[in-house]
Amino acid sequence: MDTLFLGLDHPLRAFSLRVELEVGRETLALVGPSGAGKSSVLRTIAGLLRPAEGRVALGSEVWLDTRPETGHPISLPPERRSVGLVFQEYALFPHLSVEANVGFGGRARVAELLERFAISELARARPAELSGGERQRVALARALARDPAVLLLDEPLSALDAHTKANVRAELGELLRELELPTVLVTHDFEDAAALADRVGVIVDGRILQLGRSAELLAAPASGFVASFTGANLLPGRARAGLDGLTEVALDAGGTAYSVTAGTGRVGLAVYPWEVALSREVPSDSAVNHLHGSVTSLVSLGNRVRVRVGPVTAEVTTASAERLALREGELVVASFKATATRLVPL
Amino acid sequence: MDTLFLGLDHPLRAFSLRVELEVGRETLALVGPSGAGKSSVLRTIAGLLRPAEGRVALGSEVWLDTRPETGHPISLPPERRSVGLVFQEYALFPHLSVEANVGFGGRARVAELLERFAISELARARPAELSGGERQRVALARALARDPAVLLLDEPLSALDAHTKANVRAELGELLRELELPTVLVTHDFEDAAALADRVGVIVDGRILQLGRSAELLAAPASGFVASFTGANLLPGRARAGLDGLTEVALDAGGTAYSVTAGTGRVGLAVYPWEVALSREVPSDSAVNHLHGSVTSLVSLGNRVRVRVGPVTAEVTTASAERLALREGELVVASFKATATRLVPL
Amino acid sequence: MLGFLLLPVLAIFLRIPPGDLLDGMRSEAAIDAVIVTAKTSAIANLLILLVGTPAAYLLATRRFAGRTLVITLIELPLVLPPAVAGIGLLAAFGRFGLLGDQLTTVGLSIPFTQIAVVLAVTFVASPFYLRAAIAAFEAVDPNLPAAARTLGASPARTFFRIALPLAGGGLGAGWALSFARGIGEFGATIMFAGSLQGVTQTLSLAIYEQFDVEFDLALAIGAELVVVSAAILLVVKLVPSWTRSSSDSTTLFAPSRSA
Amino acid sequence: MLGFLLLPVLAIFLRIPPGDLLDGMRSEAAIDAVIVTAKTSAIANLLILLVGTPAAYLLATRRFAGRTLVITLIELPLVLPPAVAGIGLLAAFGRFGLLGDQLTTVGLSIPFTQIAVVLAVTFVASPFYLRAAIAAFEAVDPNLPAAARTLGASPARTFFRIALPLAGGGLGAGWALSFARGIGEFGATIMFAGSLQGVTQTLSLAIYEQFDVEFDLALAIGAELVVVSAAILLVVKLVPSWTRSSSDSTTLFAPSRSA
Amino acid sequence: RDDDPFTVYAAASLTESFPRIAAGARFQFGGSNQLALQIRQAAPADVFASASPLYTQQLYREGLVERPRMFATNSLVLAVPKRNPAGIRSVYDLAKRPELKLVVAGAKVPVGLYTREVLKRLELLRVLRKAVSQEPDVKGIVGKLALGEADAGFVYATDVRAAAGRLVAIPLPRRSQPTIRYEVAVVRSTKNRAGAFELIADLLGADGRRELARAGFGLP
Ligand SMILES: Nc1ncnc2c1ncn2[C@@H]1O[C@H](COP(=O)(O)OP(=O)(O)OP(=O)(O)O)[C@@H](O)[C@H]1O
Ligand SMILES: Nc1ncnc2c1ncn2[C@@H]1O[C@H](COP(=O)(O)OP(=O)(O)OP(=O)(O)O)[C@@H](O)[C@H]1O
Ligand SMILES: [Mg+2]
Ligand SMILES: [Mg+2]
């Protein structure tokens, strides 16, 4: 299995898309806000978008090269690139049956694929008659019918109802592991990215802001976007050097917080909900950050409760929430350690 | 503040929408799959849909009555019902400025509302120039400009990027608490429903399947849909009475599980991820359910790890995941107590 | 294909002897024709806009049985040979026509008057507008008028403040087509209204009359018509519209989701 | 409005003395006219479909500077008075026309032949088809052809297997309009091709010839044209289409996202 | 007569001369047959001038017009484009040219009838086989000759004068000439009988005769 290489520079409406990626036998997730250029990256790899400048190659096979050393630009049409692309809304052919959809790219493996994706019974149905999860399976089967060397998935889970998503995600994860193809997956959900991908690339305004394993992103978000994307509270404020080597941040929301990360000027203070403890009184533990506020919402999620206190959300166990007898409107103290915070550019 | 009463019976394409609701000074969330009839309920209240039969009243003020005791059917047009409706995709008027959008229903409070929603600087912008969160605030301001007695919100958060959603949800929650209006909110996200609503109604195929506080739904899901919607693992199987008063469920995925809930025939066995423990060997604790399988995915979410083992997802602490040194592909045992399970109709 | 469609138009211009364009405009017949055309066109277009716009709105927003049939019937005049259309108009509104007796009773004689010109133009041109207007109104996101209603707007205010401005681009484009078709109308008018200079002789009819008299003049007037029509089509299209789609220009046959 | 548009059509039918319809069809002139019409229409429509469909596809899927202008130019013949169109055709393809010398060199003389009829019909009718076809192709979700390409289909296969069937409904509806317009064509044909029984005299021309002499017969032929046109319009519209929209019938002026 | 302008329905061949004769009137020019049809449909004509007695007499019999009067005659000519591509010098050349684009009017319109009459007298009816088009009115013939598309066509003498410079007339042998009489009549429904008769008097008077002659008409 060969490594996919991608480099491109392409002006879009509001900014230039400038991306370099290398994807081996792994799944790379691209995450980022709407309009960041995620789909454009996939379209460039598939040959549906021809960038102003760029190079796309699979191992030694060059698919696109706008400035090759040997004279003429190379740009293979989509049908000559060995890619399977699953579109954002699946783009199933509405006038063809499931069978014909899957067989469009190659008849040989249709029966096997229908079997594999448990859609044999739907062979004669039209896409309009399928549920979201079924459609996704048809789209996957169709993309795999050509035996692609690269798999591209554009928000494969976003068209699904919330309650079917968990199972479909699990199935998809198994499939990706089995295929062992260089895979690029676009998503706007961090949990999806973490569940399905080996590495996650965060793309904003056409640039890759951070690229790494999901745990690395969680541990050290490179920007406010990455922090809030991974679920952190993001408190904007103004930083200056404080005592004890700590950075002192005057929060926009009022109050001061301390962080072990260095920083000055406008920053975002990121802290994950599970790092925030709640108490009635200012506790006498090692936490140096204490925010006073009233509880504005309490969301019980099984064994955990998410509690919103002023500008921060804390996640505490149901047990401790009960012990504190938390109720909306009551004043509490949210505490977190300076070591649990990160300062990120906004 | 008056109570909103709604009763309706209306044939839709595939089924009949039959709903009765009473909403006091609270927020009621309606959740359910796509096409279940959620938007239709809101449209009936607002007067945009005239059901075959139904009654809508706010306190003693009757907005709709297809069969009143006193002769002629009553049906007030939308403009004579005091509702504020925020549409699914906001439905902002694209040709009007933010100011004109907000002032469409009434000029009096425009400045105040722009101020309140922090969109004064955007007053002259057109909707196309706004971000998702800004659009949502404009839509809310517009709906509130008429001082409505009832607030209806159709998926107010679904058009938002994942990373902006958390903050916008918090703001919305504060607003709803402040307004203290009878509010019906449609969403497809359980966490949104739990965070924003006092009660949650689950609507499937036009009927309300279950109605209660979100904690009640979590504790006793009335159906497979509710169970998977609230985040439970749902294992389909065939139930029959077993020993010790337990119900024995032959799972479709293989193996047998036991539940304290009574049931026979086809059922779904629901168990929440945080009720599932993982170990290398079959543990000698009180859990009677043990499923052997290999780890197919590991998702680290801060202090927790979601681990997929065969057909179930377990949520364990990062500490225990590290202790077990879990890796993908390894064989583990997923255990959960019979008391932690529910049998639900599928 | 484009070349084939353009060549004849181009050829007309190359045929006109220079100077004739101005001469054409100075003759009495031409001046009369311009006045008649302006007057009848104005009234016909006003009629088309005032009656056609609400009609199209209703057809676009209401669903009822037979809607496809109704829309097809509206399209029929589009495909009627103009002379047949003229006969039809005579057969309907003429002295011996279907409504002849009623019209005579109220002392109204329509054929060969400016009313007849207006009716003929309206008959052949309005389907162009109606069809485009239905499509334009259908393209308006139905949630927008609905939102206006929940914000307290009456149906009338909703129509004027929301539906009309949003459909504006499509309406304009449709109207341009309809206007141009009306200006060029010949067959039905000559049949139903005759070609009386200063009364019913429009520009198109004047061209025809000049044909065996002053051929070059006729060509010149024809070329002017083409220029005016093309200019109107183009201008209306380049006017920006607020349709939801990311269109970079307004649509002539605007988006339509139905028959 | 609907009443006004329908009344003249209706009146034509009420005017026809019973029996004339059949008589009309039995006369030699009518039979010749039917044959000429069938032949020229068939060729013209084949031309329109074969050349117009790919042309519309390209215009619908390619973005380029001046696209709005090109589409407006395509629409021009829609608004040209037919007689002016006829003169234009002569000025382009006639003996002393723009292409006259070239055509003479290859020994081709177009005016007064069936070729001229075909060209005249093509000229006036093709814009109807082109405009609807562009709109129909634009309405096809561009991801579907893109998906076909990534599945290994060549541009040609993508066109035939994906774009064509998906635009089918809109193409059919546009073609019906264009067909009907071609059948009813008069002014450009008489100017460019003349009217010779058995050669260039189409049904519309035959109607006109019968006008003064056998008014009722002319009406009868006219009525037949109307019936045929209406039937074609309606049938094509009721054919189901696979457009993405939830339309319950195919669209005539199909959704369009551009000029 | 002063307040309400006068409406004259006149044959197309009178388009140039009539406005000079009755300056204050409004005109509708067209095929005589078509105009007659419109008068039957209650068209608001005061005076009807026809290129053939056929229509005036018909209307007279139907009681729609007063007794018609002849006011002019016309003659048929063979017209060719100015550059005369087929090199036609006389009507007999029509028979000699193997390839010829002849345009004639259909057998059902007056000019078509006259054309056939002429050809019959000249024993040239076979040249009709060279006709590439049977036009529904004279304008169609003039247009095609003016553009040079047709080689020859039969039209009224007055048409050639009108088409100033684009057409050349080839006179027909005198013996073959049909009698082409123009008749004028007052329409019964006129609201201004006196004025109508006055106009006809003008037409028959010296001024009218001069203008008609200038346009190429013959005078009775
Ligand atoms: N055909 C196009 N031509 C020019 N610009 C385009 C085109 N398609 C998209 N864009 C622009 O390119 C940018 C990136 O678009 P892209 O679809 O790649 O974003 P995305 O990250 O996939 O967004 P989403 O999450 O909404 O799918 C956007 O700003 C968009 O406006
Ligand atoms: N105008 C309509 N006429 C008839 N049926 C309709 C109409 N609009 C929607 N429906 C049908 O009514 C049902 C309920 O639609 P509704 O929009 O209320 O669902 P929903 O629960 O809001 O779905 P979603 O989550 O997709 O917004 C659907 O099955 C739909 O097909
Ligand atoms: Mg995208
Ligand atoms: Mg909905």
XYZ file of C-alpha atoms in Angstrom, chain C residues 36-168:
133
model
C -49.343 53.306 -30.444
C -46.804 50.713 -29.415
C -45.812 52.610 -26.311
C -49.408 53.132 -25.263
C -50.728 49.638 -25.907
C -47.587 47.998 -24.568
C -47.756 50.059 -21.428
C -51.351 49.110 -20.777
C -50.844 45.459 -21.694
C -47.781 45.179 -19.515
C -49.515 46.910 -16.658
C -52.350 44.433 -16.996
C -49.952 41.540 -17.166
C -48.062 42.704 -14.110
C -51.050 43.707 -12.037
C -53.187 40.673 -12.757
C -50.453 38.198 -13.560
C -48.370 38.737 -10.460
C -51.045 37.849 -7.897
C -52.290 35.046 -10.145
C -48.813 33.593 -10.391
C -48.362 33.960 -6.642
C -51.515 31.983 -5.965
C -50.590 29.312 -8.480
C -47.114 29.063 -7.007
C -48.152 28.826 -3.385
C -51.407 26.871 -3.450
C -51.549 23.174 -4.149
C -54.736 21.883 -5.691
C -55.913 19.130 -7.958
C -55.454 19.929 -11.607
C -52.685 22.427 -10.965
C -50.484 20.866 -13.636
C -53.359 21.116 -16.077
C -53.948 24.762 -15.280
C -50.276 25.579 -15.790
C -50.267 23.690 -19.065
C -53.306 25.640 -20.203
C -51.528 28.867 -19.387
C -48.708 27.737 -21.616
C -50.970 26.995 -24.553
C -50.859 30.494 -26.064
C -47.089 30.126 -26.167
C -47.415 27.491 -28.838
C -50.397 28.836 -30.738
C -49.537 30.160 -34.197
C -50.141 33.896 -33.757
C -52.633 34.078 -36.590
C -54.639 31.290 -35.016
C -54.456 33.209 -31.771
C -55.892 36.213 -33.592
C -58.745 34.165 -34.950
C -59.342 32.794 -31.512
C -59.564 36.291 -30.128
C -62.019 37.260 -32.857
C -64.012 34.118 -32.215
C -64.138 35.029 -28.543
C -64.535 38.801 -28.512
C -65.605 39.574 -32.085
C -69.079 40.681 -33.118
C -70.025 37.112 -33.897
C -67.847 35.680 -31.190
C -68.706 33.879 -27.992
C -69.052 37.065 -25.994
C -70.262 39.092 -28.989
C -73.848 39.459 -27.795
C -72.911 40.440 -24.278
C -70.361 42.956 -25.521
C -72.819 44.418 -28.012
C -75.398 44.779 -25.264
C -73.048 46.906 -23.210
C -72.177 48.808 -26.372
C -68.614 47.608 -26.523
C -66.986 46.702 -29.783
C -63.491 45.409 -29.212
C -61.994 44.295 -32.521
C -59.998 46.888 -34.459
C -59.586 49.179 -31.483
C -56.634 49.808 -29.238
C -58.348 47.579 -26.714
C -57.934 44.794 -29.241
C -54.225 45.517 -29.554
C -53.910 45.419 -25.801
C -55.785 42.129 -25.610
C -53.758 40.570 -28.408
C -50.474 41.603 -26.816
C -51.670 40.457 -23.418
C -52.799 37.136 -24.826
C -49.534 36.251 -26.518
C -47.172 37.839 -24.009
C -48.679 37.058 -20.617
C -47.833 33.330 -20.648
C -44.158 34.260 -20.766
C -44.557 36.373 -17.659
C -46.884 34.004 -15.849
C -44.658 31.011 -16.345
C -41.551 32.816 -15.148
C -43.416 34.437 -12.265
C -44.798 31.120 -11.037
C -41.299 29.715 -11.112
C -39.896 32.769 -9.320
C -42.460 32.607 -6.536
C -41.940 28.880 -6.175
C -38.265 29.519 -5.689
C -38.911 31.673 -2.641
C -38.246 29.627 0.481
C -41.780 29.088 1.829
C -40.465 29.579 5.355
C -39.842 33.262 4.664
C -43.471 34.239 4.079
C -44.396 31.911 6.936
C -41.922 33.730 9.177
C -43.421 37.055 8.179
C -46.878 35.820 9.154
C -45.734 34.667 12.578
C -44.192 38.109 13.005
C -47.632 39.630 12.684
C -47.683 40.556 9.016
C -50.972 40.258 7.157
C -51.025 38.220 3.948
C -50.894 41.458 1.955
C -47.913 42.841 3.852
C -46.196 39.464 3.533
C -46.700 39.547 -0.193
C -45.389 43.047 -0.690
C -42.538 43.035 1.777
C -41.306 39.453 1.428
C -42.531 37.459 -1.553
C -42.396 40.280 -4.078
C -38.871 41.538 -3.354
C -37.515 37.998 -3.101
C -39.051 36.949 -6.398
C -38.086 40.276 -7.931
